[in-house]
Coordinates of C-alpha atoms and ligand atoms in Angstrom, one line a residue:
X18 CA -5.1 9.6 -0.3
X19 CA -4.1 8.1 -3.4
X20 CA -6.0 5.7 -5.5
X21 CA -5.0 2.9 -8.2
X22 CA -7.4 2.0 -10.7
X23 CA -8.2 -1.2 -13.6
X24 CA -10.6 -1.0 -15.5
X25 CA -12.2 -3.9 -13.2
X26 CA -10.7 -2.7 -9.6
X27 CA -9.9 0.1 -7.4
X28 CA -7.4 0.3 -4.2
X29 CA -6.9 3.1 -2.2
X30 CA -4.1 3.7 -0.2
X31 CA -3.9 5.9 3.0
X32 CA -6.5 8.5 4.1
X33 CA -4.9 11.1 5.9
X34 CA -6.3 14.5 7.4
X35 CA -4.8 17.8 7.4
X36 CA -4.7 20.2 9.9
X37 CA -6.2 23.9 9.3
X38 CA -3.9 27.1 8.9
X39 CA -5.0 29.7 11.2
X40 CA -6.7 31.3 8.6
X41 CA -9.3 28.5 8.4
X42 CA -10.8 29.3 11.7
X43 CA -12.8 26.9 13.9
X44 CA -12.3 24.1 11.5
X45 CA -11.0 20.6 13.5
X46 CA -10.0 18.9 10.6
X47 CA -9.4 18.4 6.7
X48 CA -10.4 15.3 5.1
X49 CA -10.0 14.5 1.2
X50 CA -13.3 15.0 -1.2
X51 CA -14.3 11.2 -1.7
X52 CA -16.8 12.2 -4.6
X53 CA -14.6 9.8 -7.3
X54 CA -14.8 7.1 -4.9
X55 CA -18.7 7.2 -3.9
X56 CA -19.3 7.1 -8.1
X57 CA -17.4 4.3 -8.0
X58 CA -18.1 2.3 -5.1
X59 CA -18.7 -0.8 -7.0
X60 CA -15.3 -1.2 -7.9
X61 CA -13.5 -0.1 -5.0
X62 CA -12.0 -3.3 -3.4
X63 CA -10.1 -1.8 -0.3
X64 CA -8.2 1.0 1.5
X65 CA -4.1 0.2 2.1
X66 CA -2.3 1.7 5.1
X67 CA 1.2 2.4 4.2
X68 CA 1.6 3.3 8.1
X69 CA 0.1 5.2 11.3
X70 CA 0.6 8.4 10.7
X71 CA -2.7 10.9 11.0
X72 CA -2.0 12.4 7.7
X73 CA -2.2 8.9 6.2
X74 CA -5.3 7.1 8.5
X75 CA -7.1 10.1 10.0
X76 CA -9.5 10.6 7.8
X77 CA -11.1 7.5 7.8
X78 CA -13.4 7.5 10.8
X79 CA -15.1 10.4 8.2
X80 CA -14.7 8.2 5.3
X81 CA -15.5 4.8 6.3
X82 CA -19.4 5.6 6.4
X83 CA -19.3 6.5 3.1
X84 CA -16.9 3.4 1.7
X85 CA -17.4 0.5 3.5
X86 CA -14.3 -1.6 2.3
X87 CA -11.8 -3.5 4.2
X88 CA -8.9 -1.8 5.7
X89 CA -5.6 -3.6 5.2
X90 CA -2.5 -2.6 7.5
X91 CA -0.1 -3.5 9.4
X92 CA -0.1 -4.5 13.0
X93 CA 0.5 -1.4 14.9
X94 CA -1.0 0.8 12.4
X95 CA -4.5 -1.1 13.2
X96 CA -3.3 -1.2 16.4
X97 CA -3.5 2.7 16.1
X98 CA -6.7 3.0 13.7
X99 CA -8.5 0.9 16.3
X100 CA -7.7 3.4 18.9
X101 CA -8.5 6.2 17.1
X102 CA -11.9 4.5 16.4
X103 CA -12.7 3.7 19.5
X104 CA -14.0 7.2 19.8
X105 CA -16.6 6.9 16.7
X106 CA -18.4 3.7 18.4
X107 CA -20.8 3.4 15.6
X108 CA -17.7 1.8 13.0
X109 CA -17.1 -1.9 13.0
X110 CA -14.8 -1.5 9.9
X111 CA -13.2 -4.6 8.0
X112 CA -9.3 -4.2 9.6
X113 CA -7.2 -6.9 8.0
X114 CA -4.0 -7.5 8.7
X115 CA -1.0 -7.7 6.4
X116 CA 2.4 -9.1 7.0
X117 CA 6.1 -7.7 5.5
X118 CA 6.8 -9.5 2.1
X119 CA 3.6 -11.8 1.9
X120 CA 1.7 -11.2 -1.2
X121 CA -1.9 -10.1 -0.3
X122 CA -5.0 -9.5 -2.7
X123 CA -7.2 -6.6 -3.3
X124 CA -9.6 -7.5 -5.4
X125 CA -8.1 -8.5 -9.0
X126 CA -4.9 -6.6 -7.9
X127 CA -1.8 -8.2 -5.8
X128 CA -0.1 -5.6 -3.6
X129 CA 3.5 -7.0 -1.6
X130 CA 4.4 -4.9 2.0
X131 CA 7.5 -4.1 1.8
X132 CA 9.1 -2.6 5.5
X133 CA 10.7 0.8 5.3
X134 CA 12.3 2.8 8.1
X135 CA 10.0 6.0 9.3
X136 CA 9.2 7.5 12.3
X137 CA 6.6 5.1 13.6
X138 CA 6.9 1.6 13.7
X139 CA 5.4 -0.7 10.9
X140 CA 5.6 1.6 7.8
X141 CA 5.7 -0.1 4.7
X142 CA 6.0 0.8 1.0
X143 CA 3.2 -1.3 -1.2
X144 CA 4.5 -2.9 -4.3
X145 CA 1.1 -3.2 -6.6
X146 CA 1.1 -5.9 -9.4
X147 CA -1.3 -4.6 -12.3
X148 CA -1.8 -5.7 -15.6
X149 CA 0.3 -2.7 -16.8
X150 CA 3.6 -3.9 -14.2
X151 CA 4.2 -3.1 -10.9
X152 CA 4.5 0.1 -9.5
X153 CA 5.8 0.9 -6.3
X154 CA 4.8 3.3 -3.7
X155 CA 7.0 4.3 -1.1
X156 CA 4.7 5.5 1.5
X157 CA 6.5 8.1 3.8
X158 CA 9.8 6.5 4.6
X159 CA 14.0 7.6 5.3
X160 CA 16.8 5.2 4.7
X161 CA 18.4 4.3 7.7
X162 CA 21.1 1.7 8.8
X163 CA 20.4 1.7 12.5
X164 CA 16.9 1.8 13.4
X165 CA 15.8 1.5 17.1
X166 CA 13.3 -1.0 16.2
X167 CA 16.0 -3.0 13.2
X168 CA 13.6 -2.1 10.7
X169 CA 15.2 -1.1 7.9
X170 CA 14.0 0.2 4.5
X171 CA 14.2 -3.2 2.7
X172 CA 16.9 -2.3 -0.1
X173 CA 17.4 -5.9 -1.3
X174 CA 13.3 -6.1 -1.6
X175 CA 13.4 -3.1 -3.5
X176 CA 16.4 -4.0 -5.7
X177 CA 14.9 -7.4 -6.5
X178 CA 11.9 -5.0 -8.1
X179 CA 13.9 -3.4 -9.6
X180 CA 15.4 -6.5 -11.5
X181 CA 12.2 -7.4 -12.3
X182 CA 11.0 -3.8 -13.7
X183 CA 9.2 -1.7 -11.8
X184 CA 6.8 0.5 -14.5
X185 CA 6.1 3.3 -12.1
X186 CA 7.8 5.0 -9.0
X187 CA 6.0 6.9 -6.8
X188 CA 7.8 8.3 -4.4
X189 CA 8.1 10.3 -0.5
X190 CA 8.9 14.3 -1.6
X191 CA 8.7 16.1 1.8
X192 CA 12.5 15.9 2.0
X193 CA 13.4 15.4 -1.5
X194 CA 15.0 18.9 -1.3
X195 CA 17.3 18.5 1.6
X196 CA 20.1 18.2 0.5
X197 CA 22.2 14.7 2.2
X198 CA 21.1 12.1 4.5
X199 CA 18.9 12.3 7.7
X200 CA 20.3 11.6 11.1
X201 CA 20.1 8.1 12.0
X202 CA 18.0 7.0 15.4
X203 CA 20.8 5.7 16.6
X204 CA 22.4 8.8 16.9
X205 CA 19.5 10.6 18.3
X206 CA 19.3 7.6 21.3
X207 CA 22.7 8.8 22.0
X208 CA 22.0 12.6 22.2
X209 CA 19.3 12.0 24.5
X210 CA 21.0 9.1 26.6
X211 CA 23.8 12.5 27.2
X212 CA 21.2 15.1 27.7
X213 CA 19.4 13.0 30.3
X214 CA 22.2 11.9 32.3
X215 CA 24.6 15.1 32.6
X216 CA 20.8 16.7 33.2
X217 CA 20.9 18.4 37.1
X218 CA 17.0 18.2 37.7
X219 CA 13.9 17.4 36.9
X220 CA 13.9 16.6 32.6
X221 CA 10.9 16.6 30.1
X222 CA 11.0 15.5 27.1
X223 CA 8.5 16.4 24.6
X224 CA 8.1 14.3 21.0
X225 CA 5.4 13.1 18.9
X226 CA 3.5 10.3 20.7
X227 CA 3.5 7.9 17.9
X228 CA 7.4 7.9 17.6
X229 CA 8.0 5.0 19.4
X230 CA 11.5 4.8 18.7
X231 CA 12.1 7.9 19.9
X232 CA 10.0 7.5 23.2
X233 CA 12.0 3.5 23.6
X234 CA 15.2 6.3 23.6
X235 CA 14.0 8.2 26.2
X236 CA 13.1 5.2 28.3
X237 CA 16.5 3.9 28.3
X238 CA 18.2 7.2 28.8
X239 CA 16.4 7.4 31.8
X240 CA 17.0 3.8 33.0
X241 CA 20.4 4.3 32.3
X242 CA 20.4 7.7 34.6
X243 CA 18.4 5.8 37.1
X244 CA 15.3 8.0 36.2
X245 CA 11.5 6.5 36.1
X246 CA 9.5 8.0 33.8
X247 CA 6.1 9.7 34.0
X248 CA 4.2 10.1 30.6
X249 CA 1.5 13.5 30.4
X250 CA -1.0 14.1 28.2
X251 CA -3.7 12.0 26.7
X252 CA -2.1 10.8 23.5
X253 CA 1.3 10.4 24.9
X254 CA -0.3 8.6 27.5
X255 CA -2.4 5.9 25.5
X256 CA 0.5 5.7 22.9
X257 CA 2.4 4.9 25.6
X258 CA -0.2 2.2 26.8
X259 CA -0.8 0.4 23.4
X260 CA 2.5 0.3 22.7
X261 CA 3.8 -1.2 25.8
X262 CA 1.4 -3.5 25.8
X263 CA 1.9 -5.0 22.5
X264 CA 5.5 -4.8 22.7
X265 CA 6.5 -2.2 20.5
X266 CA 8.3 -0.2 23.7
X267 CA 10.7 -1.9 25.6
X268 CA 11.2 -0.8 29.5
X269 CA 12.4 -2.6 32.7
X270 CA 9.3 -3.5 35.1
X271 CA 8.6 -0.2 36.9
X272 CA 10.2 1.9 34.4
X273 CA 6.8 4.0 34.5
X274 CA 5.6 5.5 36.8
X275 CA 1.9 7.3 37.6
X276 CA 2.1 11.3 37.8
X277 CA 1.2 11.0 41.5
X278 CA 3.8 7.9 42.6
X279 CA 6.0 10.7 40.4
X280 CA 5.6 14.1 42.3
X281 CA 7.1 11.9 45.5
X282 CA 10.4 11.3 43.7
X283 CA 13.3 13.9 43.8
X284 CA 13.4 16.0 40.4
X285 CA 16.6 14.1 39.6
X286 CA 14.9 10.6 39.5
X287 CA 11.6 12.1 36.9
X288 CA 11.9 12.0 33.2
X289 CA 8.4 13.1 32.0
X290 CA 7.2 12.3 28.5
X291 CA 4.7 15.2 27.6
X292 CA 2.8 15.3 24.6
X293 CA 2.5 18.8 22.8
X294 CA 5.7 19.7 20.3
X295 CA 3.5 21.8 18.5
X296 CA 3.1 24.4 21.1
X297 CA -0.8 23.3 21.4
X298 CA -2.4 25.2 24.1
X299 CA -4.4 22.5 25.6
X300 CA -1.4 19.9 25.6
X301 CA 0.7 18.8 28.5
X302 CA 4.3 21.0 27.3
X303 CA 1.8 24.4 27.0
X304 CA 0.0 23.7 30.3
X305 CA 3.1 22.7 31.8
X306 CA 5.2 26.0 30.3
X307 CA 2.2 28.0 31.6
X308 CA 2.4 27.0 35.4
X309 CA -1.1 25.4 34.5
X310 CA -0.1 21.9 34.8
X311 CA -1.7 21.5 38.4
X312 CA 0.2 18.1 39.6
X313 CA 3.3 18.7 37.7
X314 CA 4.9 22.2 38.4
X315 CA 8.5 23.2 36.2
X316 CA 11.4 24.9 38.5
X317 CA 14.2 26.8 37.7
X318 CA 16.8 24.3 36.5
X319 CA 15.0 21.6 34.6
X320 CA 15.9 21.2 31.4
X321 CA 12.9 20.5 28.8
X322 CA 14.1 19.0 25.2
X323 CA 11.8 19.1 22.6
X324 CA 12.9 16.5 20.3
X325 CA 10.8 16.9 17.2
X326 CA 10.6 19.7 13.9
X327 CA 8.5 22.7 13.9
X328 CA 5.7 21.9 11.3
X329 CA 5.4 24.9 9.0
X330 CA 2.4 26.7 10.8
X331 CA 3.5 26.0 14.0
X332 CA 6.5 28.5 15.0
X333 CA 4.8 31.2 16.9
X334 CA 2.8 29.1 19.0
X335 CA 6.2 27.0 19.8
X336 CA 8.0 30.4 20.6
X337 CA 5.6 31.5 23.0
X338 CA 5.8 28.0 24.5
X339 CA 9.5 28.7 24.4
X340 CA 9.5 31.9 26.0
X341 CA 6.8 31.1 28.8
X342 CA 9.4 27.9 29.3
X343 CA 12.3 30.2 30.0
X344 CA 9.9 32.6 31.7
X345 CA 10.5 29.6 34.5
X346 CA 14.1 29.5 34.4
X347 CA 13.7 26.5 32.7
X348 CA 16.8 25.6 30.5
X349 CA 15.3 24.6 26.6
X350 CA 16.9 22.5 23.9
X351 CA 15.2 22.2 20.4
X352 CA 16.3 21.0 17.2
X353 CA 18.8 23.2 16.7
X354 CA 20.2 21.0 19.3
X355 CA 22.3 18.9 16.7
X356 CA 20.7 14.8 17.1
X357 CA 17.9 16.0 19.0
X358 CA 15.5 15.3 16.6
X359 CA 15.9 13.1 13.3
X360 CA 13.5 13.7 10.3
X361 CA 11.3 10.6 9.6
X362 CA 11.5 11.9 5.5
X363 CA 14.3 10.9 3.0
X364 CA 16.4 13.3 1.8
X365 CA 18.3 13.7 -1.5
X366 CA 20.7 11.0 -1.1
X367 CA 18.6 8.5 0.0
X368 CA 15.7 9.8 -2.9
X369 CA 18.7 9.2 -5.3
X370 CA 19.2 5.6 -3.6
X371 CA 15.7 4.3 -3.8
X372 CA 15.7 5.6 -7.7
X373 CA 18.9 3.7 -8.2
X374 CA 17.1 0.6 -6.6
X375 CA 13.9 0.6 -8.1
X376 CA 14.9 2.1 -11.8
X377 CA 11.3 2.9 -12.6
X378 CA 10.5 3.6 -16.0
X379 CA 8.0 6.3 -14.8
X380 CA 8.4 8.5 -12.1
X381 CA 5.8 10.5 -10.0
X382 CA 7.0 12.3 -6.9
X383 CA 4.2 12.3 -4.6
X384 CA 3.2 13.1 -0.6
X385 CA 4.7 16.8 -0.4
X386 CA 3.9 20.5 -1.9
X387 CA 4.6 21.5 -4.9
X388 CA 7.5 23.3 -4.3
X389 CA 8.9 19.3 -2.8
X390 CA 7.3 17.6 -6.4
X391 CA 9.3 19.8 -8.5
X392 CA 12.5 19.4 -6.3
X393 CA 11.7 16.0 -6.0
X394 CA 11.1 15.8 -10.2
X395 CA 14.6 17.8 -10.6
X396 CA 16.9 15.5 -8.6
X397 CA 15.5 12.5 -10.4
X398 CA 16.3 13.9 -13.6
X399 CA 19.8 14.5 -12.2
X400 CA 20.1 10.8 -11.7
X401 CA 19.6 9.5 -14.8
X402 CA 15.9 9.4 -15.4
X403 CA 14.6 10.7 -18.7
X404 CA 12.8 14.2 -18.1
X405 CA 9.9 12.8 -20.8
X406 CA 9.0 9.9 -18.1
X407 CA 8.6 12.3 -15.1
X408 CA 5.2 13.4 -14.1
X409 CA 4.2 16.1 -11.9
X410 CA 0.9 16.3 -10.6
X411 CA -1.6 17.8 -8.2
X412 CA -5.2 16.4 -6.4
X413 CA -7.0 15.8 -8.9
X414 CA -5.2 15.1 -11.6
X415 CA -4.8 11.5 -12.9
X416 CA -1.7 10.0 -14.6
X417 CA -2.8 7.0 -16.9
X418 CA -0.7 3.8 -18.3
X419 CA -1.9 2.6 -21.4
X420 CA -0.2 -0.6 -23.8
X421 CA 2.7 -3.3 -22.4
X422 CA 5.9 -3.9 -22.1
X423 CA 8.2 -2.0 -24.6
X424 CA 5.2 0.3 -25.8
X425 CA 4.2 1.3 -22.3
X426 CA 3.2 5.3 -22.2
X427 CA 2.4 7.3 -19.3
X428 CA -0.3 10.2 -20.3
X429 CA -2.2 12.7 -18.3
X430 CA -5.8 12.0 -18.1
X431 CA -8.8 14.4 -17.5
X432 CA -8.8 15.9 -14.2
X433 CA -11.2 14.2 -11.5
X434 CA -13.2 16.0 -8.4
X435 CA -11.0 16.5 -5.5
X436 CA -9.9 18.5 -3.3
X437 CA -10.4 19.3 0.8
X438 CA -13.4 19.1 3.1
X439 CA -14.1 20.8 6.0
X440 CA -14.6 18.8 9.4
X441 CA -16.1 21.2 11.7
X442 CA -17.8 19.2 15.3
X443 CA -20.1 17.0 14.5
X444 CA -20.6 19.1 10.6
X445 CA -18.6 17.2 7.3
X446 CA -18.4 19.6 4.8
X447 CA -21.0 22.1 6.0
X448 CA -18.2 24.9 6.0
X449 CA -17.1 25.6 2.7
X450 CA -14.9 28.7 1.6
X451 CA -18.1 31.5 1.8
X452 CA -18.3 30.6 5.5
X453 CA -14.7 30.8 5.7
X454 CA -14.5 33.6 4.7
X455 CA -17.4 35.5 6.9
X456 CA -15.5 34.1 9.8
X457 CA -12.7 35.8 8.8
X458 CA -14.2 38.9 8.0
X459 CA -15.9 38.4 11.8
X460 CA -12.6 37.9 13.2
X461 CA -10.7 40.8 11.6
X462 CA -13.9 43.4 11.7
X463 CA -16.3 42.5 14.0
X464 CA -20.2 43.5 13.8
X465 CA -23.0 45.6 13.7
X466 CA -26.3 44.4 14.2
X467 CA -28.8 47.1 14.1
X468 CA -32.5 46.3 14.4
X469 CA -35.4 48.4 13.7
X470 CA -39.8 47.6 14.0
X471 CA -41.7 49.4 11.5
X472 CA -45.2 50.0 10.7
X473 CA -46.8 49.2 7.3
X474 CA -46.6 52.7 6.1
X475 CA -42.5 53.2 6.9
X476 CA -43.1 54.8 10.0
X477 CA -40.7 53.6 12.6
X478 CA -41.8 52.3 15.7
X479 CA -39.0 50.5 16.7
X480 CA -35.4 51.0 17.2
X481 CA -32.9 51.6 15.9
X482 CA -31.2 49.1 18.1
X483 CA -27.4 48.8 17.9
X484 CA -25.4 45.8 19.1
X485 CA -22.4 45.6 18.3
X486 CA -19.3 42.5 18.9
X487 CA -15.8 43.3 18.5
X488 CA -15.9 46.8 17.1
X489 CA -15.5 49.3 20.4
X490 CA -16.2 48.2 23.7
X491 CA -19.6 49.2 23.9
X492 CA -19.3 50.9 27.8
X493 CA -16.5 53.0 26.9
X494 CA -18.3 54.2 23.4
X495 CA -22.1 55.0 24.4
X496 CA -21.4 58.5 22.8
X497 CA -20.2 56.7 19.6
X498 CA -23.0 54.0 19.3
X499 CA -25.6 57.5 19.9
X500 CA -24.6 58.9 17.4
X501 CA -24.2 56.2 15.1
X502 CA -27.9 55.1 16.1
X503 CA -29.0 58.5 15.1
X504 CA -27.8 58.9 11.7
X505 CA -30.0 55.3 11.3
X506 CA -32.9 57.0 12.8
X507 CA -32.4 60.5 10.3
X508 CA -32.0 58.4 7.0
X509 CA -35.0 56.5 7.8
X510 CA -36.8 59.5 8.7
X511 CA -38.7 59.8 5.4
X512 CA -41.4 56.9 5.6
X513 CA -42.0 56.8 2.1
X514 CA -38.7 55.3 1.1
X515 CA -39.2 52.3 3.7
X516 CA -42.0 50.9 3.3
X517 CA -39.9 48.1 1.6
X518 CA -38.2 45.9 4.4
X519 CA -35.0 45.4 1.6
X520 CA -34.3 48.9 0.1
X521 CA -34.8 49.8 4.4
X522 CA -32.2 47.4 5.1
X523 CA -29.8 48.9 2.3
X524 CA -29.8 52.4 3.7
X525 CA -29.0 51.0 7.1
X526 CA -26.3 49.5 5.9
X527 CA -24.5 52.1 3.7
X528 CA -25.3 54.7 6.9
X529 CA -23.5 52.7 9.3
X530 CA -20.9 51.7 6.5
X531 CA -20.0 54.9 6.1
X532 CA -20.0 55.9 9.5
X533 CA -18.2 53.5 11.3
X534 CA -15.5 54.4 8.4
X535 CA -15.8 58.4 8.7
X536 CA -15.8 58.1 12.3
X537 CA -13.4 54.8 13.0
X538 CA -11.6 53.9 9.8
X539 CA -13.1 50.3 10.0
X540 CA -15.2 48.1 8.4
X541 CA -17.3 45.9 10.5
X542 CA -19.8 43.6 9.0
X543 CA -23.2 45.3 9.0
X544 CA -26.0 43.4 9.9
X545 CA -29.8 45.2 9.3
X546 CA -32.7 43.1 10.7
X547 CA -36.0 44.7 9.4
X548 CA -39.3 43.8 11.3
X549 CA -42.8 44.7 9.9
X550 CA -45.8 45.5 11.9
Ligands
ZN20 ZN1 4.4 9.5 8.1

C-alpha cells in the first residue's frame, strides 16, 4: 500500500496482503496498519489498483470497513476484487472503472492509466498530476515486446512524460537486481507448446491461476496436440471461469472439459491445469502428488511442469511436492527448465529503460526488500541519476516535495504508524507479536499444566494434577510424570509458605522448571492453576 498526499487530498494506491513465514504460526494473512488513513479519513478520496495481484488488492475486504472510498481499477482487476468479495457478502464497495490513457479524477488530484506488461492482464502504471508535478508509479510491471495478450508496457506514454517532466519516479524493485532482461511470453508459449506435444501421457501443468497469459499458453498447446483440458482446484477453476467468460482466455468451443467427461479420455488427450505451485498441501498439485486427488490419479509417465518461481519461503514445501511427484514415477520439469516460467518483474535492463524514459528528477525504488531498494537505488545511480535525488525508504517513512519547478526538493519527513497486522479467522489484529511468540514457544516446547486445590490454611487437598501436551507421550512416561508430580507435592508440603495462591504458583513452576530440565533437558511452558477452598 502506498499513499499520495496534498495538503487537501489523499489517494491510495494498492492494498495488498502478505503471506506469513512459518514462524508466524496460524496466522491466514498480513494486511497493512491503516492507522494514518482512519486519522485522516476526511481527506482520503480513493484507493487505485495498479493491477490484480493479492499482494496489491488482498487486503481490502479487511480495509474497506474501515475506509469506505471508491475503488478505481481496471476491468479485470475488479473483475478479480469482485470475486474475491463475493466471499465477504456484507461489502457493496464503490468499484469504478478506469480505462488505459483516459485522465480520471481523485478528488483534487488527476491520475492517467498507463498499460504495462505483467503477469496478469490489465496492469497499469498511474501517472499522478499534483501541484508539485507528476510522478509516476510503475506498479509491478516487465518490459516485454511480445505479450500474449499485445499489451505492452506503453514506452511512448512513458517517454511523452518524460518530455513533459516527470518530478518523481517510483519504481517496481523485486527484479531490480537481476541482472538482463526477463524472458518474453512468447517464448514461454513456445516451451510449453514443445513440452505438451512431444509429451507421451497424461500432462499437468501447474501455474499461478491469475496468469492468464500463461494459462491462454497452455490452452493452445493443448489444442495444438489435440488435448482438451481439465482445470483443478478452486482458484484455478474460477480464474479459469471469469476469465473465459469475459474474454480474457481464448479457447476453441470444447476446449475444456469437466474432471469427470476427463477421466473417460486416454491420458494422451488430458492437459490438466492444477492450481498449487507453491507446494500448498490442500491444493490440487499436493493432493494430486500425494495419490489424494480421488478423481484424478498421476501414473508413471506423466510429465507434470510447474511453470512458475519458487517464492522465497516456499522451497521445502515444493521439494516434498517434488519428491512425492517422482515418488509416482512421474517425470517433473520446473523452472530450471529454461522458458518454463518467465518472471512478471523487470530486470536491470529494462529498470534502466524505464529511467531512461521517464528521467525523473527524484527517484524512489519501491515494492521489494530492502536488499531489492538498495540494488534498485545503485543501478539508477549507474544510469545517470544524481545519488543526492535518490531516496530509500521503508513503511513508514514518508518522502515529502516541497517548492516548484527549478526549486523543487525532495526531504524525508517524520516517520508515520505503519507496519503489519495480523489476520487470524474471523480476528484483525487480535494476534500481535506476544501471542506470536507463545505459539512459538508452544510449538518448539510444549506444556505443563499442573493443577492443585488448596485449603485456606495451605494445606493441599487437591492434586497435584499434571497434564501435559507435546512434551513425552504421556502412556509411555507415567514413571516420569510420578515423579515429577511428587517433587510438586514435597515443595508444597510446608503449608505455611502457600497460603498465597501466587508465591504457590511460583514454586510450582521453578519445581517443574527444573525438573523437566534435570530430568529431560527441555523447557516446556509451565502452566500452575491454583484453586482455593
Ligand atoms: Zn503483481
Amino acid at each position: 500500500m502506498m499513499v499520495y498526499e496534498t495538503e487537501d487530498d489523499l489517494v491510495v494506491i494498492d492494498c495488498g496482503v502478505l503471506f506469513p513465514s512459518v514462524d508466524q504460526p496460524g496466522i491466514d494473512y498480513i494486511i497493512p496498519d491503516v492507522t494514518y488513513l482512519t486519522a485522516r479519513r476526511h481527506k482520503i478520496r480513493g484507493i487505485v489498483l495498479t493491477h490484480g495481484h493479492e499482494d496489491h488488492l488482498g487486503a481490502l475486504p479487511y480495509v474497506l470497513p474501515q475506509l469506505d472510498v471508491p475503488v478505481f481499477g481496471t476491468r479485470f482487476t475488479l473483475a478479480l476484487l469482485e470475486s474475491r468479495l463475493g466471499e465477504h457478502k456484507e461489502l457493496r464497495p464503490d468499484l469504478r472503472l478506469i480505462q488505459d490513457h483516459a485522465p480520471f479524477k481523485v478528488g483534487g488530484l488527476t491520475v492517467t492509466a498507463i498499460p504495462v506488461a505483467h503477469s496478469i492482464p490489465d496492469a497499469v502504471a498511474l501517472a499522478i498530476d499534483t501541484p508539485a508535478g507528476v510522478i509516476l508509479h510503475t506498479g509491478d510491471f516487465k518490459v516485454d515486446d511480445h505479450p500474449r495478450d499485445g499489451r505492452m508496457t506503453d514506452k511512448q506514454a512513458l517517454s511523452r512524460l518524460g518530455d513533459a517532466g516527470i518530478v518523481a519516479l517510483f519504481s517496481d524493485s523485486t527484479n531490480a537486481g537481476v541482472p538482463g532482461h526477463t524472458t518474453s511470453e512468447a517464448v514461454v508459449a513456445t516451451t510449453l507448446a514443445t513440452l505438451v506435444a512431444s509429451a507421451p501421457h497424461r500432462v499437468v501443468v501447474s501455474a499461478f491461476s491469475s496468469n492468464i497469459h500463461r494459462l491462454q499458453s497452455v490452452v493452445e498447446a493443448s489444442e495444438a496436440a489435440g488435448r482438451k483440458v481439465v482445470a483443478v482446484g478452486r482458484s484455478m477453476q474460477q480464474n479459469t471461469q471469469l476469465a473465459l467468460e469475459r474474454g480474457y482466455l481464448k479457447a476453441r468451443f470444447g476446449a475444456f472439459v469437466e474432471l469427470d467427461q476427463a477421466q473417460a479420455l486416454r491420458r494422451d488427450r488430458i492437459t490438466v491445469l492444477a492450481s498449487g505451485t507453491q507446494g500448498e498441501p490442500m491444493s490440487a498439485l499436493s493432493r494430486l502428488a500425494a495419490g489424494e486427488h480421488g478423481q484424478l490419479q498421476l501414473e508413471p509417465g506423466d510429465r507434470v511442469i510447474l511453470s512458475s518461481r519458487k517464492i522465497p519461503g516456499n522451497e521445502r514445501a515444493i521439494g516434498t511436492l517434488v519428491n512425492h511427484l517422482y515418488r509416482l514415477g512421474v517425470e517433473v520439469l520446473d523452472d530450471h527448465t529454461p522458458g518454463v516460467h518467465a518472471s512478471g518483474h523487470a530486470c536491470a535492463d529494462e529498470q534502466r529503460e524505464m529511467l531512461a524514459l521517464c528521467r525523473p528528477r527524484f527517484f524512489v525504488p519501491v515494492h521489494g526488500e530492502y536488499r531489492h531498494l538498495v540494488r534498485h537505488a545503485a543501478l539508477a545511480r549507474d544510469s545517470g541519476v544524481d545519488a543526492a535525488r535518490i531516496c530509500i525508504v521503508e513503511d513508514g517513512q514518508p518522502v515529502e516535495l516541497w517548492g516548484q519547478g527549478a526549486d523543487i526538493r525532495l526531504v524525508r519527513g517524520a516517520a508515520v504508524q505503519s507496519g503489519h497486522v495480523f489476520v487470524d479467522g474471523k480476528g484483525v489484529g487480535d494476534v500481535g507479536e506476544i501471542v506470536l511468540r507463545d505459539r512459538r514457544v508452544l510449538a518448539e516446547t510444549g506444556m505443563v499444566l499442573c493443577v492443585v486445590i488448596l485449603r485456606e490454611d495451605g494445606t493441599l487437598v487437591g492434586g497435584p494434577d499434571i497434564v501435559t501436551r507435546g512434551v513425552v507421550h504421556v502412556d509411555a512416561n507415567q514413571e516420569l510424570l510420578g515423579r515429577a508430580t511428587e517433587a510438586v507435592r514435597k515443595v508444597l508440603g510446608d503449608p505455611g509458605d502457600c497460603r498465597d495462591a501466587a508465591n504457590c504458583a511460583e514454586k510450582i513452576r521453578q519445581t517443574l522448571r527444573r525438573f523437566f530440565r534435570r530430568e529431560l533437558d527441555r523447557r516446556p511452558l509451565i502452566l500452575p492453576v491454583v484453586m482455593s477452598m
